[in-house]
Amino acid sequence: MIRVKLRAWTASFRYPTFQSGYQPTLPVPPPSTIQGLLSAAKGEPVYLTELPYLGYVFKSEGKGVELEKIYALGKVETDIMKREFLYNAELYLYLPDEWEEHFRRPKYQLLLGRSSDVATVEEIREVHLEEKEAPVGGTVLPLELGVPGVVHALVVEYDYSVTPRKARMVRPFVVLPFSKGRAPKLKLPYDEELGVGVYLHRWHE
């Protein structure tokens, strides 16, 4: 498998339940953001249910709040809202080898959220992860694993064959921020460099 490291100054992941006047960010990207990234890299819609596996780990150095001006279609007036963002973000993707060519020369801009959250590919390398009991974080986990944490219903992938796009699969997940302290442990493929276990999603099964 390969590990693709992406870096961005800022990242923002939309909360599933929008709150008027204040937009918080999830601490890690939902699967649908990963679908968007892979689709941008390949230059065509990619469906996560067609991948043999996919793992990811997200880290950032903190969180801030900015003011954003909103323009509504057909209206002259604008609105101002507060929006959270994550800064100095790193995303590690664990993918089959054939994805290396798409991230060497991505077709479109790679984004970690909004159009201003531009990411660059910093490194692509082959990795061999040995399974062991390891702390896990910086990702989302299926609810059935029983790991304690905040639960959200998140879109796994959108159907891009219709306009507007529609959610094709929604699942409950435990959203786990990356932790440098105590973190739940699971027996998983272990990334020694990051010191974290990598959960490999297999939505095709």
JSON list of C-alpha atoms in Angstrom, two decimals:
[
{"chain": "A", "resi": 1, "resn": "MET", "atom": "CA", "xyz": [0.00, 0.00, 0.00]},
{"chain": "A", "resi": 2, "resn": "ILE", "atom": "CA", "xyz": [1.04, 3.63, -0.35]},
{"chain": "A", "resi": 3, "resn": "ARG", "atom": "CA", "xyz": [0.74, 6.52, 2.09]},
{"chain": "A", "resi": 4, "resn": "VAL", "atom": "CA", "xyz": [-0.02, 9.95, 0.65]},
{"chain": "A", "resi": 5, "resn": "LYS", "atom": "CA", "xyz": [0.74, 12.91, 2.88]},
{"chain": "A", "resi": 6, "resn": "LEU", "atom": "CA", "xyz": [-1.21, 16.11, 2.20]},
{"chain": "A", "resi": 7, "resn": "ARG", "atom": "CA", "xyz": [-0.62, 19.42, 3.90]},
{"chain": "A", "resi": 8, "resn": "ALA", "atom": "CA", "xyz": [-2.79, 22.56, 4.04]},
{"chain": "A", "resi": 9, "resn": "TRP", "atom": "CA", "xyz": [-2.66, 25.82, 5.97]},
{"chain": "A", "resi": 10, "resn": "THR", "atom": "CA", "xyz": [-6.35, 25.52, 6.81]},
{"chain": "A", "resi": 11, "resn": "ALA", "atom": "CA", "xyz": [-9.05, 22.87, 6.73]},
{"chain": "A", "resi": 12, "resn": "SER", "atom": "CA", "xyz": [-12.77, 22.95, 7.49]},
{"chain": "A", "resi": 13, "resn": "PHE", "atom": "CA", "xyz": [-15.16, 20.02, 7.59]},
{"chain": "A", "resi": 14, "resn": "ARG", "atom": "CA", "xyz": [-18.84, 20.80, 7.62]},
{"chain": "A", "resi": 15, "resn": "TYR", "atom": "CA", "xyz": [-20.84, 19.69, 10.62]},
{"chain": "A", "resi": 16, "resn": "PRO", "atom": "CA", "xyz": [-23.72, 17.41, 9.58]},
{"chain": "A", "resi": 17, "resn": "THR", "atom": "CA", "xyz": [-26.23, 19.61, 11.41]},
{"chain": "A", "resi": 18, "resn": "PHE", "atom": "CA", "xyz": [-25.75, 23.18, 10.24]},
{"chain": "A", "resi": 19, "resn": "GLN", "atom": "CA", "xyz": [-26.12, 25.80, 12.96]},
{"chain": "A", "resi": 20, "resn": "SER", "atom": "CA", "xyz": [-27.29, 29.18, 11.72]},
{"chain": "A", "resi": 21, "resn": "GLY", "atom": "CA", "xyz": [-24.90, 32.01, 12.51]},
{"chain": "A", "resi": 22, "resn": "TYR", "atom": "CA", "xyz": [-22.04, 29.74, 13.61]},
{"chain": "A", "resi": 23, "resn": "GLN", "atom": "CA", "xyz": [-20.46, 26.93, 11.63]},
{"chain": "A", "resi": 24, "resn": "PRO", "atom": "CA", "xyz": [-18.31, 24.55, 13.67]},
{"chain": "A", "resi": 25, "resn": "THR", "atom": "CA", "xyz": [-15.91, 22.15, 12.00]},
{"chain": "A", "resi": 26, "resn": "LEU", "atom": "CA", "xyz": [-15.57, 18.44, 12.58]},
{"chain": "A", "resi": 27, "resn": "PRO", "atom": "CA", "xyz": [-12.10, 17.61, 13.99]},
{"chain": "A", "resi": 28, "resn": "VAL", "atom": "CA", "xyz": [-11.43, 15.14, 11.17]},
{"chain": "A", "resi": 29, "resn": "PRO", "atom": "CA", "xyz": [-12.67, 14.85, 7.58]},
{"chain": "A", "resi": 30, "resn": "PRO", "atom": "CA", "xyz": [-15.81, 12.79, 6.95]},
{"chain": "A", "resi": 31, "resn": "PRO", "atom": "CA", "xyz": [-15.54, 10.02, 4.32]},
{"chain": "A", "resi": 32, "resn": "SER", "atom": "CA", "xyz": [-17.32, 12.21, 1.75]},
{"chain": "A", "resi": 33, "resn": "THR", "atom": "CA", "xyz": [-14.41, 14.71, 1.91]},
{"chain": "A", "resi": 34, "resn": "ILE", "atom": "CA", "xyz": [-12.03, 11.85, 1.14]},
{"chain": "A", "resi": 35, "resn": "GLN", "atom": "CA", "xyz": [-14.29, 10.91, -1.79]},
{"chain": "A", "resi": 36, "resn": "GLY", "atom": "CA", "xyz": [-13.98, 14.48, -3.06]},
{"chain": "A", "resi": 37, "resn": "LEU", "atom": "CA", "xyz": [-10.19, 14.41, -2.72]},
{"chain": "A", "resi": 38, "resn": "LEU", "atom": "CA", "xyz": [-9.83, 11.13, -4.61]},
{"chain": "A", "resi": 39, "resn": "SER", "atom": "CA", "xyz": [-12.22, 12.35, -7.31]},
{"chain": "A", "resi": 40, "resn": "ALA", "atom": "CA", "xyz": [-10.22, 15.57, -7.72]},
{"chain": "A", "resi": 41, "resn": "ALA", "atom": "CA", "xyz": [-6.96, 13.65, -7.96]},
{"chain": "A", "resi": 42, "resn": "LYS", "atom": "CA", "xyz": [-8.30, 11.20, -10.53]},
{"chain": "A", "resi": 43, "resn": "GLY", "atom": "CA", "xyz": [-10.36, 13.74, -12.46]},
{"chain": "A", "resi": 44, "resn": "GLU", "atom": "CA", "xyz": [-13.62, 11.80, -12.33]},
{"chain": "A", "resi": 45, "resn": "PRO", "atom": "CA", "xyz": [-16.13, 10.68, -9.67]},
{"chain": "A", "resi": 46, "resn": "VAL", "atom": "CA", "xyz": [-14.69, 8.02, -7.39]},
{"chain": "A", "resi": 47, "resn": "TYR", "atom": "CA", "xyz": [-16.90, 5.86, -5.19]},
{"chain": "A", "resi": 48, "resn": "LEU", "atom": "CA", "xyz": [-15.43, 4.61, -1.93]},
{"chain": "A", "resi": 49, "resn": "THR", "atom": "CA", "xyz": [-17.58, 1.47, -2.11]},
{"chain": "A", "resi": 50, "resn": "GLU", "atom": "CA", "xyz": [-15.51, 0.46, -5.17]},
{"chain": "A", "resi": 51, "resn": "LEU", "atom": "CA", "xyz": [-12.16, 0.66, -3.35]},
{"chain": "A", "resi": 52, "resn": "PRO", "atom": "CA", "xyz": [-10.72, -2.51, -1.75]},
{"chain": "A", "resi": 53, "resn": "TYR", "atom": "CA", "xyz": [-9.74, -0.46, 1.32]},
{"chain": "A", "resi": 54, "resn": "LEU", "atom": "CA", "xyz": [-9.08, 3.08, 2.49]},
{"chain": "A", "resi": 55, "resn": "GLY", "atom": "CA", "xyz": [-7.50, 4.42, 5.66]},
{"chain": "A", "resi": 56, "resn": "TYR", "atom": "CA", "xyz": [-6.81, 7.96, 6.78]},
{"chain": "A", "resi": 57, "resn": "VAL", "atom": "CA", "xyz": [-5.33, 9.90, 9.68]},
{"chain": "A", "resi": 58, "resn": "PHE", "atom": "CA", "xyz": [-5.79, 13.64, 10.11]},
{"chain": "A", "resi": 59, "resn": "LYS", "atom": "CA", "xyz": [-3.80, 15.98, 12.36]},
{"chain": "A", "resi": 60, "resn": "SER", "atom": "CA", "xyz": [-3.85, 19.72, 12.92]},
{"chain": "A", "resi": 61, "resn": "GLU", "atom": "CA", "xyz": [-2.13, 22.14, 15.29]},
{"chain": "A", "resi": 62, "resn": "GLY", "atom": "CA", "xyz": [-5.27, 23.84, 16.53]},
{"chain": "A", "resi": 63, "resn": "LYS", "atom": "CA", "xyz": [-8.52, 25.55, 15.80]},
{"chain": "A", "resi": 64, "resn": "GLY", "atom": "CA", "xyz": [-9.51, 29.15, 15.07]},
{"chain": "A", "resi": 65, "resn": "VAL", "atom": "CA", "xyz": [-12.61, 31.14, 14.17]},
{"chain": "A", "resi": 66, "resn": "GLU", "atom": "CA", "xyz": [-12.94, 33.50, 11.23]},
{"chain": "A", "resi": 67, "resn": "LEU", "atom": "CA", "xyz": [-15.67, 35.75, 9.87]},
{"chain": "A", "resi": 68, "resn": "GLU", "atom": "CA", "xyz": [-17.12, 34.79, 6.50]},
{"chain": "A", "resi": 69, "resn": "LYS", "atom": "CA", "xyz": [-19.28, 36.90, 4.23]},
{"chain": "A", "resi": 70, "resn": "ILE", "atom": "CA", "xyz": [-22.16, 34.98, 2.67]},
{"chain": "A", "resi": 71, "resn": "TYR", "atom": "CA", "xyz": [-23.73, 35.98, -0.65]},
{"chain": "A", "resi": 72, "resn": "ALA", "atom": "CA", "xyz": [-27.18, 34.50, -1.20]},
{"chain": "A", "resi": 73, "resn": "LEU", "atom": "CA", "xyz": [-28.25, 33.80, -4.77]},
{"chain": "A", "resi": 74, "resn": "GLY", "atom": "CA", "xyz": [-30.71, 36.41, -6.03]},
{"chain": "A", "resi": 75, "resn": "LYS", "atom": "CA", "xyz": [-30.26, 38.73, -3.05]},
{"chain": "A", "resi": 76, "resn": "VAL", "atom": "CA", "xyz": [-28.32, 41.97, -2.84]},
{"chain": "A", "resi": 77, "resn": "GLU", "atom": "CA", "xyz": [-27.69, 41.87, 0.88]},
{"chain": "A", "resi": 78, "resn": "THR", "atom": "CA", "xyz": [-24.95, 39.75, 2.45]},
{"chain": "A", "resi": 79, "resn": "ASP", "atom": "CA", "xyz": [-24.63, 38.03, 5.78]},
{"chain": "A", "resi": 80, "resn": "ILE", "atom": "CA", "xyz": [-21.70, 37.55, 8.13]},
{"chain": "A", "resi": 81, "resn": "MET", "atom": "CA", "xyz": [-21.16, 34.32, 10.00]},
{"chain": "A", "resi": 82, "resn": "LYS", "atom": "CA", "xyz": [-18.50, 32.82, 12.24]},
{"chain": "A", "resi": 83, "resn": "ARG", "atom": "CA", "xyz": [-16.78, 29.73, 10.93]},
{"chain": "A", "resi": 84, "resn": "GLU", "atom": "CA", "xyz": [-14.30, 27.47, 12.66]},
{"chain": "A", "resi": 85, "resn": "PHE", "atom": "CA", "xyz": [-11.21, 26.25, 10.86]},
{"chain": "A", "resi": 86, "resn": "LEU", "atom": "CA", "xyz": [-8.30, 23.95, 11.64]},
{"chain": "A", "resi": 87, "resn": "TYR", "atom": "CA", "xyz": [-4.78, 25.20, 10.91]},
{"chain": "A", "resi": 88, "resn": "ASN", "atom": "CA", "xyz": [-1.53, 23.56, 9.84]},
{"chain": "A", "resi": 89, "resn": "ALA", "atom": "CA", "xyz": [-3.38, 20.45, 8.78]},
{"chain": "A", "resi": 90, "resn": "GLU", "atom": "CA", "xyz": [-1.91, 17.12, 7.69]},
{"chain": "A", "resi": 91, "resn": "LEU", "atom": "CA", "xyz": [-3.85, 14.30, 6.11]},
{"chain": "A", "resi": 92, "resn": "TYR", "atom": "CA", "xyz": [-2.38, 10.84, 5.57]},
{"chain": "A", "resi": 93, "resn": "LEU", "atom": "CA", "xyz": [-4.18, 8.59, 3.10]},
{"chain": "A", "resi": 94, "resn": "TYR", "atom": "CA", "xyz": [-3.54, 4.83, 2.98]},
{"chain": "A", "resi": 95, "resn": "LEU", "atom": "CA", "xyz": [-4.42, 3.53, -0.46]},
{"chain": "A", "resi": 96, "resn": "PRO", "atom": "CA", "xyz": [-3.70, 0.76, -2.97]},
{"chain": "A", "resi": 97, "resn": "ASP", "atom": "CA", "xyz": [-0.53, 1.30, -5.04]},
{"chain": "A", "resi": 98, "resn": "GLU", "atom": "CA", "xyz": [-2.37, 2.35, -8.22]},
{"chain": "A", "resi": 99, "resn": "TRP", "atom": "CA", "xyz": [-3.34, 5.65, -6.59]},
{"chain": "A", "resi": 100, "resn": "GLU", "atom": "CA", "xyz": [0.25, 6.90, -6.69]},
{"chain": "A", "resi": 101, "resn": "GLU", "atom": "CA", "xyz": [-0.03, 8.13, -10.30]},
{"chain": "A", "resi": 102, "resn": "HIS", "atom": "CA", "xyz": [-3.18, 10.15, -9.50]},
{"chain": "A", "resi": 103, "resn": "PHE", "atom": "CA", "xyz": [-1.55, 11.98, -6.61]},
{"chain": "A", "resi": 104, "resn": "ARG", "atom": "CA", "xyz": [1.71, 12.52, -8.53]},
{"chain": "A", "resi": 105, "resn": "ARG", "atom": "CA", "xyz": [-0.27, 14.51, -11.10]},
{"chain": "A", "resi": 106, "resn": "PRO", "atom": "CA", "xyz": [-3.72, 15.39, -9.69]},
{"chain": "A", "resi": 107, "resn": "LYS", "atom": "CA", "xyz": [-6.23, 16.58, -12.29]},
{"chain": "A", "resi": 108, "resn": "TYR", "atom": "CA", "xyz": [-7.86, 19.24, -10.11]},
{"chain": "A", "resi": 109, "resn": "GLN", "atom": "CA", "xyz": [-7.10, 21.20, -6.96]},
{"chain": "A", "resi": 110, "resn": "LEU", "atom": "CA", "xyz": [-6.98, 19.14, -3.79]},
{"chain": "A", "resi": 111, "resn": "LEU", "atom": "CA", "xyz": [-9.08, 20.68, -1.02]},
{"chain": "A", "resi": 112, "resn": "LEU", "atom": "CA", "xyz": [-9.52, 19.96, 2.68]},
{"chain": "A", "resi": 113, "resn": "GLY", "atom": "CA", "xyz": [-13.00, 21.42, 2.89]},
{"chain": "A", "resi": 114, "resn": "ARG", "atom": "CA", "xyz": [-13.74, 24.76, 1.24]},
{"chain": "A", "resi": 115, "resn": "SER", "atom": "CA", "xyz": [-12.29, 26.12, -2.00]},
{"chain": "A", "resi": 116, "resn": "SER", "atom": "CA", "xyz": [-9.81, 28.17, 0.05]},
{"chain": "A", "resi": 117, "resn": "ASP", "atom": "CA", "xyz": [-8.49, 25.13, 1.93]},
{"chain": "A", "resi": 118, "resn": "VAL", "atom": "CA", "xyz": [-6.00, 24.15, -0.76]},
{"chain": "A", "resi": 119, "resn": "ALA", "atom": "CA", "xyz": [-3.80, 21.16, -0.01]},
{"chain": "A", "resi": 120, "resn": "THR", "atom": "CA", "xyz": [-0.53, 20.05, -1.56]},
{"chain": "A", "resi": 121, "resn": "VAL", "atom": "CA", "xyz": [0.96, 16.58, -1.83]},
{"chain": "A", "resi": 122, "resn": "GLU", "atom": "CA", "xyz": [4.05, 16.57, 0.35]},
{"chain": "A", "resi": 123, "resn": "GLU", "atom": "CA", "xyz": [5.04, 12.93, 0.16]},
{"chain": "A", "resi": 124, "resn": "ILE", "atom": "CA", "xyz": [4.05, 9.62, -1.37]},
{"chain": "A", "resi": 125, "resn": "ARG", "atom": "CA", "xyz": [5.72, 6.51, -0.07]},
{"chain": "A", "resi": 126, "resn": "GLU", "atom": "CA", "xyz": [5.23, 2.79, 0.10]},
{"chain": "A", "resi": 127, "resn": "VAL", "atom": "CA", "xyz": [4.45, 1.55, 3.61]},
{"chain": "A", "resi": 128, "resn": "HIS", "atom": "CA", "xyz": [4.20, -1.85, 5.25]},
{"chain": "A", "resi": 129, "resn": "LEU", "atom": "CA", "xyz": [2.10, -1.70, 8.39]},
{"chain": "A", "resi": 130, "resn": "GLU", "atom": "CA", "xyz": [2.33, -4.47, 10.96]},
{"chain": "A", "resi": 131, "resn": "GLU", "atom": "CA", "xyz": [-0.76, -5.23, 12.97]},
{"chain": "A", "resi": 132, "resn": "LYS", "atom": "CA", "xyz": [-0.57, -4.62, 16.70]},
{"chain": "A", "resi": 133, "resn": "GLU", "atom": "CA", "xyz": [-2.56, -3.06, 19.51]},
{"chain": "A", "resi": 134, "resn": "ALA", "atom": "CA", "xyz": [-2.15, 0.66, 19.03]},
{"chain": "A", "resi": 135, "resn": "PRO", "atom": "CA", "xyz": [-3.76, 4.00, 19.90]},
{"chain": "A", "resi": 136, "resn": "VAL", "atom": "CA", "xyz": [-6.21, 5.18, 17.28]},
{"chain": "A", "resi": 137, "resn": "GLY", "atom": "CA", "xyz": [-7.30, 8.71, 16.36]},
{"chain": "A", "resi": 138, "resn": "GLY", "atom": "CA", "xyz": [-7.51, 11.31, 13.63]},
{"chain": "A", "resi": 139, "resn": "THR", "atom": "CA", "xyz": [-10.18, 9.35, 11.81]},
{"chain": "A", "resi": 140, "resn": "VAL", "atom": "CA", "xyz": [-13.73, 8.04, 11.96]},
{"chain": "A", "resi": 141, "resn": "LEU", "atom": "CA", "xyz": [-14.57, 4.54, 13.17]},
{"chain": "A", "resi": 142, "resn": "PRO", "atom": "CA", "xyz": [-17.64, 2.37, 12.63]},
{"chain": "A", "resi": 143, "resn": "LEU", "atom": "CA", "xyz": [-20.02, 2.50, 15.57]},
{"chain": "A", "resi": 144, "resn": "GLU", "atom": "CA", "xyz": [-20.01, -1.29, 15.94]},
{"chain": "A", "resi": 145, "resn": "LEU", "atom": "CA", "xyz": [-16.36, -1.28, 17.13]},
{"chain": "A", "resi": 146, "resn": "GLY", "atom": "CA", "xyz": [-17.63, 0.07, 20.43]},
{"chain": "A", "resi": 147, "resn": "VAL", "atom": "CA", "xyz": [-15.01, 2.80, 20.80]},
{"chain": "A", "resi": 148, "resn": "PRO", "atom": "CA", "xyz": [-16.27, 5.65, 23.01]},
{"chain": "A", "resi": 149, "resn": "GLY", "atom": "CA", "xyz": [-16.56, 9.06, 21.39]},
{"chain": "A", "resi": 150, "resn": "VAL", "atom": "CA", "xyz": [-18.82, 11.56, 19.69]},
{"chain": "A", "resi": 151, "resn": "VAL", "atom": "CA", "xyz": [-21.16, 9.90, 17.19]},
{"chain": "A", "resi": 152, "resn": "HIS", "atom": "CA", "xyz": [-22.31, 11.48, 13.93]},
{"chain": "A", "resi": 153, "resn": "ALA", "atom": "CA", "xyz": [-24.27, 10.20, 10.95]},
{"chain": "A", "resi": 154, "resn": "LEU", "atom": "CA", "xyz": [-21.92, 10.97, 8.05]},
{"chain": "A", "resi": 155, "resn": "VAL", "atom": "CA", "xyz": [-22.17, 10.60, 4.31]},
{"chain": "A", "resi": 156, "resn": "VAL", "atom": "CA", "xyz": [-19.76, 7.95, 3.02]},
{"chain": "A", "resi": 157, "resn": "GLU", "atom": "CA", "xyz": [-20.24, 8.87, -0.63]},
{"chain": "A", "resi": 158, "resn": "TYR", "atom": "CA", "xyz": [-22.41, 10.99, -2.87]},
{"chain": "A", "resi": 159, "resn": "ASP", "atom": "CA", "xyz": [-24.00, 9.94, -6.14]},
{"chain": "A", "resi": 160, "resn": "TYR", "atom": "CA", "xyz": [-22.60, 12.35, -8.74]},
{"chain": "A", "resi": 161, "resn": "SER", "atom": "CA", "xyz": [-24.66, 10.96, -11.62]},
{"chain": "A", "resi": 162, "resn": "VAL", "atom": "CA", "xyz": [-27.58, 13.21, -10.61]},
{"chain": "A", "resi": 163, "resn": "THR", "atom": "CA", "xyz": [-27.85, 16.97, -10.13]},
{"chain": "A", "resi": 164, "resn": "PRO", "atom": "CA", "xyz": [-27.86, 18.05, -7.39]},
{"chain": "A", "resi": 165, "resn": "ARG", "atom": "CA", "xyz": [-25.76, 15.26, -5.94]},
{"chain": "A", "resi": 166, "resn": "LYS", "atom": "CA", "xyz": [-27.48, 12.90, -3.50]},
{"chain": "A", "resi": 167, "resn": "ALA", "atom": "CA", "xyz": [-26.11, 10.94, -0.56]},
{"chain": "A", "resi": 168, "resn": "ARG", "atom": "CA", "xyz": [-25.70, 7.32, -1.66]},
{"chain": "A", "resi": 169, "resn": "MET", "atom": "CA", "xyz": [-24.58, 5.89, 1.67]},
{"chain": "A", "resi": 170, "resn": "VAL", "atom": "CA", "xyz": [-24.87, 7.31, 5.20]},
{"chain": "A", "resi": 171, "resn": "ARG", "atom": "CA", "xyz": [-23.45, 5.53, 8.25]},
{"chain": "A", "resi": 172, "resn": "PRO", "atom": "CA", "xyz": [-23.04, 6.31, 11.97]},
{"chain": "A", "resi": 173, "resn": "PHE", "atom": "CA", "xyz": [-19.41, 6.89, 12.95]},
{"chain": "A", "resi": 174, "resn": "VAL", "atom": "CA", "xyz": [-17.45, 7.67, 16.08]},
{"chain": "A", "resi": 175, "resn": "VAL", "atom": "CA", "xyz": [-15.44, 10.81, 15.25]},
{"chain": "A", "resi": 176, "resn": "LEU", "atom": "CA", "xyz": [-12.02, 10.58, 16.93]},
{"chain": "A", "resi": 177, "resn": "PRO", "atom": "CA", "xyz": [-9.62, 13.55, 16.95]},
{"chain": "A", "resi": 178, "resn": "PHE", "atom": "CA", "xyz": [-5.89, 12.79, 16.82]},
{"chain": "A", "resi": 179, "resn": "SER", "atom": "CA", "xyz": [-4.64, 12.68, 20.39]},
{"chain": "A", "resi": 180, "resn": "LYS", "atom": "CA", "xyz": [-1.10, 13.00, 21.72]},
{"chain": "A", "resi": 181, "resn": "GLY", "atom": "CA", "xyz": [-2.32, 11.82, 25.11]},
{"chain": "A", "resi": 182, "resn": "ARG", "atom": "CA", "xyz": [-4.52, 8.92, 26.04]},
{"chain": "A", "resi": 183, "resn": "ALA", "atom": "CA", "xyz": [-6.39, 7.40, 23.14]},
{"chain": "A", "resi": 184, "resn": "PRO", "atom": "CA", "xyz": [-8.46, 4.24, 22.75]},
{"chain": "A", "resi": 185, "resn": "LYS", "atom": "CA", "xyz": [-6.50, 1.22, 21.54]},
{"chain": "A", "resi": 186, "resn": "LEU", "atom": "CA", "xyz": [-7.38, -1.34, 18.92]},
{"chain": "A", "resi": 187, "resn": "LYS", "atom": "CA", "xyz": [-5.51, -4.11, 17.13]},
{"chain": "A", "resi": 188, "resn": "LEU", "atom": "CA", "xyz": [-4.84, -2.44, 13.79]},
{"chain": "A", "resi": 189, "resn": "PRO", "atom": "CA", "xyz": [-2.15, -1.95, 11.14]},
{"chain": "A", "resi": 190, "resn": "TYR", "atom": "CA", "xyz": [0.34, 0.30, 12.94]},
{"chain": "A", "resi": 191, "resn": "ASP", "atom": "CA", "xyz": [2.05, 3.35, 11.45]},
{"chain": "A", "resi": 192, "resn": "GLU", "atom": "CA", "xyz": [5.20, 3.57, 13.54]},
{"chain": "A", "resi": 193, "resn": "GLU", "atom": "CA", "xyz": [6.15, 7.02, 12.25]},
{"chain": "A", "resi": 194, "resn": "LEU", "atom": "CA", "xyz": [2.87, 8.57, 13.38]},
{"chain": "A", "resi": 195, "resn": "GLY", "atom": "CA", "xyz": [2.49, 6.30, 16.41]},
{"chain": "A", "resi": 196, "resn": "VAL", "atom": "CA", "xyz": [-1.09, 5.45, 15.54]},
{"chain": "A", "resi": 197, "resn": "GLY", "atom": "CA", "xyz": [-3.18, 2.51, 14.41]},
{"chain": "A", "resi": 198, "resn": "VAL", "atom": "CA", "xyz": [-4.78, 2.86, 10.97]},
{"chain": "A", "resi": 199, "resn": "TYR", "atom": "CA", "xyz": [-8.34, 1.63, 10.53]},
{"chain": "A", "resi": 200, "resn": "LEU", "atom": "CA", "xyz": [-8.85, 0.42, 6.95]},
{"chain": "A", "resi": 201, "resn": "HIS", "atom": "CA", "xyz": [-12.43, 0.97, 5.80]},
{"chain": "A", "resi": 202, "resn": "ARG", "atom": "CA", "xyz": [-13.84, -1.64, 3.45]},
{"chain": "A", "resi": 203, "resn": "TRP", "atom": "CA", "xyz": [-17.20, -0.42, 2.26]},
{"chain": "A", "resi": 204, "resn": "HIS", "atom": "CA", "xyz": [-17.32, -2.77, -0.73]},
{"chain": "A", "resi": 205, "resn": "GLU", "atom": "CA", "xyz": [-18.09, -5.80, 1.47]}
]
